[in-house]
Amino acid sequence: MTALAGENIAFIGLGLMGRPMALNLEKAGAKLTVTTRNPETLNMFEDLGIETAPTPADAAANADIVIICVADTDAVENVLMGEDGVLDGLEEDTIVIDMGTTGVDATRRFADAIEDAGGEWLDAPVSGGTTGAQNGTLSIMVGGEADIFQRVERIFRVMGNRVTHVGQAGAGQIAKAANQMIVGITIAAVAESFSMAEEAGVDIASLREALTGGFADSTILQQHGKRMIERNFEPGGKARTQRKDLYQALEFSESDLGLELPMTRLTMELFDELIDMGGGDLDHSALIKVYEED
């Protein structure tokens, strides 16, 4: 597969999501240089014959495109602006793409810094979990200049099957905030309805089957509902990450827009309970445990 032949890409961050995303780019023929904090992961990529770099600056130095997929806003800032960060190795006209879930205000600040250094910026957070990352079926929401999006769209389409340009810098992160609000609130709704039904003596596997195909059906019901039934909480998306994303949505909405988001706040508080119970590193579908405790 040579769909990306000729593309020179640095990929920074090889965690649950970044690792399969990077591997899909390599399989598609991209010339890849990777770096991450975990030396074992770097060794794994070296064993596959993929070039590695010791720092983000080294990875970015000869790349045309730099993709960042790290845990949170602070991690993105460190990758970009910390010691041996991307800005230390950035060449003019390099396109920097943040594919993590990052605060909106910080994203706009990062975009300005990259553009001031002569580069181009896109924020392109994803939805679809580790399954989507492995299968190349992520949904990708892109903010930034339309012509820069068009330049790299074929790269996105190796990693995702629904790729949408939603506006200027920061718009991708606003779309992701909306996504995470819907995901978190729907997980809570499924967990709460399952808890009610089970308490009333209804088999929740049968309930899920009955709801599938009706107005209550959703990817959350199908995938996360199944996890709840099977007690499979191996993380596709961690509960603490879901909580972080809900907090970012609240922070942006309240401070920048003056909007209250009561359902989002309540859902975040439920995830706080799960984290306090020791479930922060479980899949976010483990929220059902909060109802079982009650």
C-alpha atoms as a PDB file:
ATOM      1  CA  MET A   1       0.000   0.000   0.000  1.00  0.00           C
ATOM      2  CA  THR A   2       1.623   3.265  -1.151  1.00  0.00           C
ATOM      3  CA  ALA A   3      -1.162   5.817  -0.748  1.00  0.00           C
ATOM      4  CA  LEU A   4       1.184   8.092   1.200  1.00  0.00           C
ATOM      5  CA  ALA A   5       4.389   7.541  -0.757  1.00  0.00           C
ATOM      6  CA  GLY A   6       6.469  10.700  -0.606  1.00  0.00           C
ATOM      7  CA  GLU A   7       4.943  11.997   2.631  1.00  0.00           C
ATOM      8  CA  ASN A   8       7.606  12.752   5.246  1.00  0.00           C
ATOM      9  CA  ILE A   9       5.845  12.629   8.619  1.00  0.00           C
ATOM     10  CA  ALA A  10       7.017  12.952  12.210  1.00  0.00           C
ATOM     11  CA  PHE A  11       4.644  11.306  14.698  1.00  0.00           C
ATOM     12  CA  ILE A  12       4.950  12.297  18.363  1.00  0.00           C
ATOM     13  CA  GLY A  13       3.091  10.259  20.994  1.00  0.00           C
ATOM     14  CA  LEU A  14       2.639   6.499  20.701  1.00  0.00           C
ATOM     15  CA  GLY A  15       0.090   5.643  23.360  1.00  0.00           C
ATOM     16  CA  LEU A  16      -3.192   3.740  23.072  1.00  0.00           C
ATOM     17  CA  MET A  17      -4.302   5.867  20.110  1.00  0.00           C
ATOM     18  CA  GLY A  18      -1.064   7.139  18.620  1.00  0.00           C
ATOM     19  CA  ARG A  19       0.576   3.761  18.179  1.00  0.00           C
ATOM     20  CA  PRO A  20      -2.006   2.249  15.793  1.00  0.00           C
ATOM     21  CA  MET A  21      -2.471   5.577  13.995  1.00  0.00           C
ATOM     22  CA  ALA A  22       1.261   5.808  13.308  1.00  0.00           C
ATOM     23  CA  LEU A  23       1.419   2.191  12.161  1.00  0.00           C
ATOM     24  CA  ASN A  24      -1.393   2.801   9.677  1.00  0.00           C
ATOM     25  CA  LEU A  25       0.546   5.732   8.203  1.00  0.00           C
ATOM     26  CA  GLU A  26       3.644   3.565   7.845  1.00  0.00           C
ATOM     27  CA  LYS A  27       1.647   0.775   6.202  1.00  0.00           C
ATOM     28  CA  ALA A  28       0.303   3.340   3.719  1.00  0.00           C
ATOM     29  CA  GLY A  29       3.835   4.142   2.590  1.00  0.00           C
ATOM     30  CA  ALA A  30       4.676   7.302   4.522  1.00  0.00           C
ATOM     31  CA  LYS A  31       8.283   7.975   5.490  1.00  0.00           C
ATOM     32  CA  LEU A  32       7.822   8.018   9.244  1.00  0.00           C
ATOM     33  CA  THR A  33       9.948   9.260  12.134  1.00  0.00           C
ATOM     34  CA  VAL A  34       8.492   8.670  15.593  1.00  0.00           C
ATOM     35  CA  THR A  35       9.221   9.654  19.156  1.00  0.00           C
ATOM     36  CA  THR A  36       7.547   9.008  22.490  1.00  0.00           C
ATOM     37  CA  ARG A  37       8.461   9.026  26.169  1.00  0.00           C
ATOM     38  CA  ASN A  38       8.240   5.235  26.530  1.00  0.00           C
ATOM     39  CA  PRO A  39      11.562   3.601  25.537  1.00  0.00           C
ATOM     40  CA  GLU A  40       9.957   0.164  25.148  1.00  0.00           C
ATOM     41  CA  THR A  41       7.557   1.557  22.560  1.00  0.00           C
ATOM     42  CA  LEU A  42      10.418   3.239  20.707  1.00  0.00           C
ATOM     43  CA  ASN A  43      12.262  -0.087  20.655  1.00  0.00           C
ATOM     44  CA  MET A  44       9.172  -1.773  19.223  1.00  0.00           C
ATOM     45  CA  PHE A  45       9.088   0.733  16.345  1.00  0.00           C
ATOM     46  CA  GLU A  46      12.831   0.337  15.779  1.00  0.00           C
ATOM     47  CA  ASP A  47      12.327  -3.432  15.550  1.00  0.00           C
ATOM     48  CA  LEU A  48       9.758  -2.771  12.817  1.00  0.00           C
ATOM     49  CA  GLY A  49      12.341  -0.795  10.863  1.00  0.00           C
ATOM     50  CA  ILE A  50      10.703   2.567  11.549  1.00  0.00           C
ATOM     51  CA  GLU A  51      13.008   5.519  12.204  1.00  0.00           C
ATOM     52  CA  THR A  52      12.933   6.879  15.756  1.00  0.00           C
ATOM     53  CA  ALA A  53      14.134  10.151  17.259  1.00  0.00           C
ATOM     54  CA  PRO A  54      15.152  11.006  20.830  1.00  0.00           C
ATOM     55  CA  THR A  55      13.195  14.267  21.074  1.00  0.00           C
ATOM     56  CA  PRO A  56      10.296  16.106  19.401  1.00  0.00           C
ATOM     57  CA  ALA A  57      12.798  18.632  17.987  1.00  0.00           C
ATOM     58  CA  ASP A  58      14.795  15.837  16.343  1.00  0.00           C
ATOM     59  CA  ALA A  59      11.652  14.212  14.958  1.00  0.00           C
ATOM     60  CA  ALA A  60      10.390  17.503  13.512  1.00  0.00           C
ATOM     61  CA  ALA A  61      13.724  18.655  12.079  1.00  0.00           C
ATOM     62  CA  ASN A  62      13.362  17.081   8.638  1.00  0.00           C
ATOM     63  CA  ALA A  63       9.616  16.474   8.501  1.00  0.00           C
ATOM     64  CA  ASP A  64       7.111  18.136   6.195  1.00  0.00           C
ATOM     65  CA  ILE A  65       4.272  17.224   8.550  1.00  0.00           C
ATOM     66  CA  VAL A  66       4.378  16.809  12.339  1.00  0.00           C
ATOM     67  CA  ILE A  67       1.529  14.915  14.018  1.00  0.00           C
ATOM     68  CA  ILE A  68       1.124  15.145  17.796  1.00  0.00           C
ATOM     69  CA  CYS A  69      -1.046  12.660  19.695  1.00  0.00           C
ATOM     70  CA  VAL A  70      -0.466  13.079  23.425  1.00  0.00           C
ATOM     71  CA  ALA A  71      -2.561  12.986  26.573  1.00  0.00           C
ATOM     72  CA  ASP A  72      -3.616  16.547  27.332  1.00  0.00           C
ATOM     73  CA  THR A  73      -3.045  20.267  26.888  1.00  0.00           C
ATOM     74  CA  ASP A  74       0.013  20.376  29.148  1.00  0.00           C
ATOM     75  CA  ALA A  75       1.605  17.526  27.209  1.00  0.00           C
ATOM     76  CA  VAL A  76       0.988  19.295  23.888  1.00  0.00           C
ATOM     77  CA  GLU A  77       2.553  22.483  25.255  1.00  0.00           C
ATOM     78  CA  ASN A  78       5.602  20.553  26.423  1.00  0.00           C
ATOM     79  CA  VAL A  79       5.982  18.809  23.062  1.00  0.00           C
ATOM     80  CA  LEU A  80       5.723  22.116  21.213  1.00  0.00           C
ATOM     81  CA  MET A  81       7.433  24.598  23.505  1.00  0.00           C
ATOM     82  CA  GLY A  82       9.402  22.621  26.075  1.00  0.00           C
ATOM     83  CA  GLU A  83      13.092  21.818  25.983  1.00  0.00           C
ATOM     84  CA  ASP A  84      13.911  20.111  22.665  1.00  0.00           C
ATOM     85  CA  GLY A  85      10.329  20.760  21.578  1.00  0.00           C
ATOM     86  CA  VAL A  86       8.933  20.925  18.054  1.00  0.00           C
ATOM     87  CA  LEU A  87       9.515  24.675  17.814  1.00  0.00           C
ATOM     88  CA  ASP A  88      13.243  24.068  18.293  1.00  0.00           C
ATOM     89  CA  GLY A  89      13.358  21.904  15.167  1.00  0.00           C
ATOM     90  CA  LEU A  90      10.565  23.404  13.055  1.00  0.00           C
ATOM     91  CA  GLU A  91      11.350  24.277   9.456  1.00  0.00           C
ATOM     92  CA  GLU A  92       9.436  26.861   7.454  1.00  0.00           C
ATOM     93  CA  ASP A  93       6.115  25.683   5.959  1.00  0.00           C
ATOM     94  CA  THR A  94       6.030  22.535   8.107  1.00  0.00           C
ATOM     95  CA  ILE A  95       2.442  21.570   8.944  1.00  0.00           C
ATOM     96  CA  VAL A  96       1.874  20.784  12.623  1.00  0.00           C
ATOM     97  CA  ILE A  97      -1.243  18.751  13.461  1.00  0.00           C
ATOM     98  CA  ASP A  98      -2.524  18.175  16.991  1.00  0.00           C
ATOM     99  CA  MET A  99      -4.703  15.045  16.995  1.00  0.00           C
ATOM    100  CA  GLY A 100      -5.257  14.889  20.749  1.00  0.00           C
ATOM    101  CA  THR A 101      -8.027  16.554  22.747  1.00  0.00           C
ATOM    102  CA  THR A 102      -6.677  19.942  23.780  1.00  0.00           C
ATOM    103  CA  GLY A 103      -8.203  23.062  25.331  1.00  0.00           C
ATOM    104  CA  VAL A 104      -9.618  25.525  22.797  1.00  0.00           C
ATOM    105  CA  ASP A 105      -7.847  28.645  24.078  1.00  0.00           C
ATOM    106  CA  ALA A 106      -4.534  26.792  24.295  1.00  0.00           C
ATOM    107  CA  THR A 107      -5.051  25.462  20.765  1.00  0.00           C
ATOM    108  CA  ARG A 108      -5.433  28.973  19.398  1.00  0.00           C
ATOM    109  CA  ARG A 109      -2.293  30.028  21.262  1.00  0.00           C
ATOM    110  CA  PHE A 110      -0.375  27.057  19.852  1.00  0.00           C
ATOM    111  CA  ALA A 111      -1.603  27.882  16.339  1.00  0.00           C
ATOM    112  CA  ASP A 112      -0.309  31.448  16.673  1.00  0.00           C
ATOM    113  CA  ALA A 113       3.077  30.213  17.923  1.00  0.00           C
ATOM    114  CA  ILE A 114       3.488  27.768  15.035  1.00  0.00           C
ATOM    115  CA  GLU A 115       2.452  30.361  12.460  1.00  0.00           C
ATOM    116  CA  ASP A 116       4.802  32.963  14.001  1.00  0.00           C
ATOM    117  CA  ALA A 117       7.604  30.414  13.549  1.00  0.00           C
ATOM    118  CA  GLY A 118       6.778  30.023   9.857  1.00  0.00           C
ATOM    119  CA  GLY A 119       4.755  26.818  10.091  1.00  0.00           C
ATOM    120  CA  GLU A 120       1.111  25.908   9.533  1.00  0.00           C
ATOM    121  CA  TRP A 121      -1.359  24.571  12.108  1.00  0.00           C
ATOM    122  CA  LEU A 122      -4.294  22.179  12.154  1.00  0.00           C
ATOM    123  CA  ASP A 123      -6.155  20.838  15.179  1.00  0.00           C
ATOM    124  CA  ALA A 124      -7.614  17.467  14.258  1.00  0.00           C
ATOM    125  CA  PRO A 125      -8.917  15.561  17.287  1.00  0.00           C
ATOM    126  CA  VAL A 126     -10.412  12.143  16.730  1.00  0.00           C
ATOM    127  CA  SER A 127     -13.273   9.977  17.923  1.00  0.00           C
ATOM    128  CA  GLY A 128     -13.630   6.225  17.630  1.00  0.00           C
ATOM    129  CA  GLY A 129     -11.411   4.838  20.358  1.00  0.00           C
ATOM    130  CA  THR A 130      -8.672   2.289  19.990  1.00  0.00           C
ATOM    131  CA  THR A 131     -10.806   0.139  17.677  1.00  0.00           C
ATOM    132  CA  GLY A 132     -11.186   3.032  15.258  1.00  0.00           C
ATOM    133  CA  ALA A 133      -7.482   3.824  15.516  1.00  0.00           C
ATOM    134  CA  GLN A 134      -6.522   0.225  14.719  1.00  0.00           C
ATOM    135  CA  ASN A 135      -8.986  -0.129  11.845  1.00  0.00           C
ATOM    136  CA  GLY A 136      -8.394   3.306  10.321  1.00  0.00           C
ATOM    137  CA  THR A 137     -12.046   4.216  10.872  1.00  0.00           C
ATOM    138  CA  LEU A 138     -11.733   7.236  13.157  1.00  0.00           C
ATOM    139  CA  SER A 139     -13.892  10.326  12.868  1.00  0.00           C
ATOM    140  CA  ILE A 140     -11.564  13.311  12.485  1.00  0.00           C
ATOM    141  CA  MET A 141     -12.675  16.911  13.133  1.00  0.00           C
ATOM    142  CA  VAL A 142     -10.313  19.469  11.637  1.00  0.00           C
ATOM    143  CA  GLY A 143      -9.789  23.144  12.439  1.00  0.00           C
ATOM    144  CA  GLY A 144      -7.445  25.385  10.450  1.00  0.00           C
ATOM    145  CA  GLU A 145      -7.032  26.925   7.017  1.00  0.00           C
ATOM    146  CA  ALA A 146      -8.958  25.103   4.279  1.00  0.00           C
ATOM    147  CA  ASP A 147      -6.009  24.935   1.879  1.00  0.00           C
ATOM    148  CA  ILE A 148      -3.785  23.351   4.541  1.00  0.00           C
ATOM    149  CA  PHE A 149      -6.543  20.831   5.307  1.00  0.00           C
ATOM    150  CA  GLN A 150      -6.772  19.937   1.618  1.00  0.00           C
ATOM    151  CA  ARG A 151      -3.007  19.440   1.458  1.00  0.00           C
ATOM    152  CA  VAL A 152      -3.092  16.734   4.155  1.00  0.00           C
ATOM    153  CA  GLU A 153      -6.593  15.308   3.713  1.00  0.00           C
ATOM    154  CA  ARG A 154      -5.286  12.086   2.182  1.00  0.00           C
ATOM    155  CA  ILE A 155      -3.191  11.540   5.328  1.00  0.00           C
ATOM    156  CA  PHE A 156      -6.277  11.896   7.507  1.00  0.00           C
ATOM    157  CA  ARG A 157      -8.158   9.418   5.314  1.00  0.00           C
ATOM    158  CA  VAL A 158      -5.617   6.703   6.075  1.00  0.00           C
ATOM    159  CA  MET A 159      -6.472   7.087   9.772  1.00  0.00           C
ATOM    160  CA  GLY A 160     -10.195   7.801   9.514  1.00  0.00           C
ATOM    161  CA  ASN A 161     -13.218   7.204   7.310  1.00  0.00           C
ATOM    162  CA  ARG A 162     -15.084  10.373   8.295  1.00  0.00           C
ATOM    163  CA  VAL A 163     -12.939  13.473   7.918  1.00  0.00           C
ATOM    164  CA  THR A 164     -14.577  16.891   8.242  1.00  0.00           C
ATOM    165  CA  HIS A 165     -13.129  20.387   8.052  1.00  0.00           C
ATOM    166  CA  VAL A 166     -15.205  22.349  10.585  1.00  0.00           C
ATOM    167  CA  GLY A 167     -13.601  25.811  10.594  1.00  0.00           C
ATOM    168  CA  GLN A 168     -10.587  27.839  11.639  1.00  0.00           C
ATOM    169  CA  ALA A 169      -7.985  26.984  14.293  1.00  0.00           C
ATOM    170  CA  GLY A 170      -9.717  25.756  17.440  1.00  0.00           C
ATOM    171  CA  ALA A 171     -12.874  24.634  15.644  1.00  0.00           C
ATOM    172  CA  GLY A 172     -11.716  21.020  15.607  1.00  0.00           C
ATOM    173  CA  GLN A 173     -11.364  21.102  19.383  1.00  0.00           C
ATOM    174  CA  ILE A 174     -14.797  22.704  19.785  1.00  0.00           C
ATOM    175  CA  ALA A 175     -16.275  19.882  17.686  1.00  0.00           C
ATOM    176  CA  LYS A 176     -14.432  17.340  19.842  1.00  0.00           C
ATOM    177  CA  ALA A 177     -15.765  18.983  23.010  1.00  0.00           C
ATOM    178  CA  ALA A 178     -19.298  18.562  21.647  1.00  0.00           C
ATOM    179  CA  ASN A 179     -18.487  14.951  20.764  1.00  0.00           C
ATOM    180  CA  GLN A 180     -17.212  14.205  24.254  1.00  0.00           C
ATOM    181  CA  MET A 181     -20.236  15.825  25.863  1.00  0.00           C
ATOM    182  CA  ILE A 182     -22.514  13.529  23.849  1.00  0.00           C
ATOM    183  CA  VAL A 183     -20.341  10.472  24.525  1.00  0.00           C
ATOM    184  CA  GLY A 184     -20.112  11.060  28.282  1.00  0.00           C
ATOM    185  CA  ILE A 185     -23.763  11.949  28.765  1.00  0.00           C
ATOM    186  CA  THR A 186     -24.873   8.955  26.672  1.00  0.00           C
ATOM    187  CA  ILE A 187     -22.631   6.563  28.618  1.00  0.00           C
ATOM    188  CA  ALA A 188     -24.268   7.868  31.793  1.00  0.00           C
ATOM    189  CA  ALA A 189     -27.738   7.408  30.275  1.00  0.00           C
ATOM    190  CA  VAL A 190     -26.997   3.808  29.258  1.00  0.00           C
ATOM    191  CA  ALA A 191     -25.470   2.993  32.653  1.00  0.00           C
ATOM    192  CA  GLU A 192     -28.414   4.552  34.490  1.00  0.00           C
ATOM    193  CA  SER A 193     -31.051   2.807  32.377  1.00  0.00           C
ATOM    194  CA  PHE A 194     -29.272  -0.547  32.717  1.00  0.00           C
ATOM    195  CA  SER A 195     -29.081  -0.054  36.479  1.00  0.00           C
ATOM    196  CA  MET A 196     -32.803   0.694  36.706  1.00  0.00           C
ATOM    197  CA  ALA A 197     -33.758  -2.275  34.525  1.00  0.00           C
ATOM    198  CA  GLU A 198     -31.506  -4.719  36.359  1.00  0.00           C
ATOM    199  CA  GLU A 199     -32.849  -3.592  39.730  1.00  0.00           C
ATOM    200  CA  ALA A 200     -36.336  -4.292  38.379  1.00  0.00           C
ATOM    201  CA  GLY A 201     -35.352  -7.820  37.347  1.00  0.00           C
ATOM    202  CA  VAL A 202     -34.911  -7.269  33.601  1.00  0.00           C
ATOM    203  CA  ASP A 203     -31.983  -8.972  31.885  1.00  0.00           C
ATOM    204  CA  ILE A 204     -29.866  -6.122  30.558  1.00  0.00           C
ATOM    205  CA  ALA A 205     -28.498  -8.137  27.625  1.00  0.00           C
ATOM    206  CA  SER A 206     -32.085  -8.624  26.476  1.00  0.00           C
ATOM    207  CA  LEU A 207     -32.770  -4.943  27.132  1.00  0.00           C
ATOM    208  CA  ARG A 208     -29.874  -3.902  24.924  1.00  0.00           C
ATOM    209  CA  GLU A 209     -31.106  -6.197  22.161  1.00  0.00           C
ATOM    210  CA  ALA A 210     -34.615  -4.748  22.457  1.00  0.00           C
ATOM    211  CA  LEU A 211     -33.362  -1.159  22.214  1.00  0.00           C
ATOM    212  CA  THR A 212     -31.083  -1.781  19.244  1.00  0.00           C
ATOM    213  CA  GLY A 213     -32.641  -0.377  16.082  1.00  0.00           C
ATOM    214  CA  GLY A 214     -35.033   1.971  17.875  1.00  0.00           C
ATOM    215  CA  PHE A 215     -34.676   5.662  18.684  1.00  0.00           C
ATOM    216  CA  ALA A 216     -32.553   4.803  21.739  1.00  0.00           C
ATOM    217  CA  ASP A 217     -29.984   2.969  19.635  1.00  0.00           C
ATOM    218  CA  SER A 218     -26.478   4.413  19.379  1.00  0.00           C
ATOM    219  CA  THR A 219     -22.863   3.372  19.023  1.00  0.00           C
ATOM    220  CA  ILE A 220     -22.589   3.904  22.781  1.00  0.00           C
ATOM    221  CA  LEU A 221     -25.468   1.502  23.465  1.00  0.00           C
ATOM    222  CA  GLN A 222     -24.028  -1.087  21.101  1.00  0.00           C
ATOM    223  CA  GLN A 223     -20.346  -0.921  22.086  1.00  0.00           C
ATOM    224  CA  HIS A 224     -20.282   0.442  25.622  1.00  0.00           C
ATOM    225  CA  GLY A 225     -23.534  -1.243  26.566  1.00  0.00           C
ATOM    226  CA  LYS A 226     -21.928  -4.533  25.548  1.00  0.00           C
ATOM    227  CA  ARG A 227     -18.887  -3.730  27.694  1.00  0.00           C
ATOM    228  CA  MET A 228     -21.151  -3.053  30.677  1.00  0.00           C
ATOM    229  CA  ILE A 229     -22.935  -6.377  30.202  1.00  0.00           C
ATOM    230  CA  GLU A 230     -19.708  -8.359  29.733  1.00  0.00           C
ATOM    231  CA  ARG A 231     -17.849  -6.445  32.470  1.00  0.00           C
ATOM    232  CA  ASN A 232     -15.087  -5.737  29.973  1.00  0.00           C
ATOM    233  CA  PHE A 233     -13.512  -2.499  31.151  1.00  0.00           C
ATOM    234  CA  GLU A 234     -10.144  -2.855  29.424  1.00  0.00           C
ATOM    235  CA  PRO A 235      -9.664   0.742  28.320  1.00  0.00           C
ATOM    236  CA  GLY A 236     -10.510   1.853  24.823  1.00  0.00           C
ATOM    237  CA  GLY A 237     -11.011   5.309  26.290  1.00  0.00           C
ATOM    238  CA  LYS A 238     -10.045   5.836  29.927  1.00  0.00           C
ATOM    239  CA  ALA A 239     -12.511   7.217  32.457  1.00  0.00           C
ATOM    240  CA  ARG A 240     -10.030   9.867  33.614  1.00  0.00           C
ATOM    241  CA  THR A 241      -9.581  11.018  30.009  1.00  0.00           C
ATOM    242  CA  GLN A 242     -13.354  11.298  29.584  1.00  0.00           C
ATOM    243  CA  ARG A 243     -13.505  13.354  32.781  1.00  0.00           C
ATOM    244  CA  LYS A 244     -10.719  15.637  31.502  1.00  0.00           C
ATOM    245  CA  ASP A 245     -12.569  16.184  28.236  1.00  0.00           C
ATOM    246  CA  LEU A 246     -15.817  17.071  30.017  1.00  0.00           C
ATOM    247  CA  TYR A 247     -13.947  19.530  32.219  1.00  0.00           C
ATOM    248  CA  GLN A 248     -12.403  21.196  29.156  1.00  0.00           C
ATOM    249  CA  ALA A 249     -15.852  21.548  27.577  1.00  0.00           C
ATOM    250  CA  LEU A 250     -17.191  23.121  30.776  1.00  0.00           C
ATOM    251  CA  GLU A 251     -14.220  25.445  31.158  1.00  0.00           C
ATOM    252  CA  PHE A 252     -14.466  26.737  27.579  1.00  0.00           C
ATOM    253  CA  SER A 253     -18.251  27.111  27.633  1.00  0.00           C
ATOM    254  CA  GLU A 254     -18.333  28.957  30.938  1.00  0.00           C
ATOM    255  CA  SER A 255     -15.266  31.189  30.567  1.00  0.00           C
ATOM    256  CA  ASP A 256     -15.451  32.001  26.849  1.00  0.00           C
ATOM    257  CA  LEU A 257     -19.161  31.731  26.083  1.00  0.00           C
ATOM    258  CA  GLY A 258     -20.878  32.340  29.416  1.00  0.00           C
ATOM    259  CA  LEU A 259     -22.868  29.118  28.997  1.00  0.00           C
ATOM    260  CA  GLU A 260     -23.899  26.730  31.765  1.00  0.00           C
ATOM    261  CA  LEU A 261     -23.852  23.031  30.829  1.00  0.00           C
ATOM    262  CA  PRO A 262     -25.754  21.290  33.633  1.00  0.00           C
ATOM    263  CA  MET A 263     -25.876  17.788  32.095  1.00  0.00           C
ATOM    264  CA  THR A 264     -22.182  17.919  31.280  1.00  0.00           C
ATOM    265  CA  ARG A 265     -21.347  19.028  34.824  1.00  0.00           C
ATOM    266  CA  LEU A 266     -23.450  16.254  36.386  1.00  0.00           C
ATOM    267  CA  THR A 267     -21.840  13.666  34.116  1.00  0.00           C
ATOM    268  CA  MET A 268     -18.379  14.926  35.041  1.00  0.00           C
ATOM    269  CA  GLU A 269     -19.277  14.554  38.719  1.00  0.00           C
ATOM    270  CA  LEU A 270     -20.297  10.928  38.087  1.00  0.00           C
ATOM    271  CA  PHE A 271     -16.903  10.304  36.497  1.00  0.00           C
ATOM    272  CA  ASP A 272     -15.305  11.954  39.531  1.00  0.00           C
ATOM    273  CA  GLU A 273     -17.048   9.316  41.660  1.00  0.00           C
ATOM    274  CA  LEU A 274     -15.719   6.516  39.462  1.00  0.00           C
ATOM    275  CA  ILE A 275     -12.186   7.924  39.680  1.00  0.00           C
ATOM    276  CA  ASP A 276     -12.503   8.246  43.473  1.00  0.00           C
ATOM    277  CA  MET A 277     -13.458   4.546  43.525  1.00  0.00           C
ATOM    278  CA  GLY A 278     -10.169   3.726  41.785  1.00  0.00           C
ATOM    279  CA  GLY A 279     -11.625   3.366  38.295  1.00  0.00           C
ATOM    280  CA  GLY A 280      -9.790   6.179  36.530  1.00  0.00           C
ATOM    281  CA  ASP A 281      -7.795   3.859  34.276  1.00  0.00           C
ATOM    282  CA  LEU A 282     -10.775   1.674  33.384  1.00  0.00           C
ATOM    283  CA  ASP A 283     -12.769   2.163  30.200  1.00  0.00           C
ATOM    284  CA  HIS A 284     -15.309   4.961  30.503  1.00  0.00           C
ATOM    285  CA  SER A 285     -18.100   2.388  30.242  1.00  0.00           C
ATOM    286  CA  ALA A 286     -17.111   1.394  33.794  1.00  0.00           C
ATOM    287  CA  LEU A 287     -19.288   4.330  34.879  1.00  0.00           C
ATOM    288  CA  ILE A 288     -21.950   1.697  35.573  1.00  0.00           C
ATOM    289  CA  LYS A 289     -19.944   0.809  38.694  1.00  0.00           C
ATOM    290  CA  VAL A 290     -21.026   4.116  40.257  1.00  0.00           C
ATOM    291  CA  TYR A 291     -24.668   3.023  40.026  1.00  0.00           C
ATOM    292  CA  GLU A 292     -23.863  -0.392  41.445  1.00  0.00           C
ATOM    293  CA  GLU A 293     -22.202   1.235  44.463  1.00  0.00           C
ATOM    294  CA  ASP A 294     -25.354   3.245  45.117  1.00  0.00           C
END
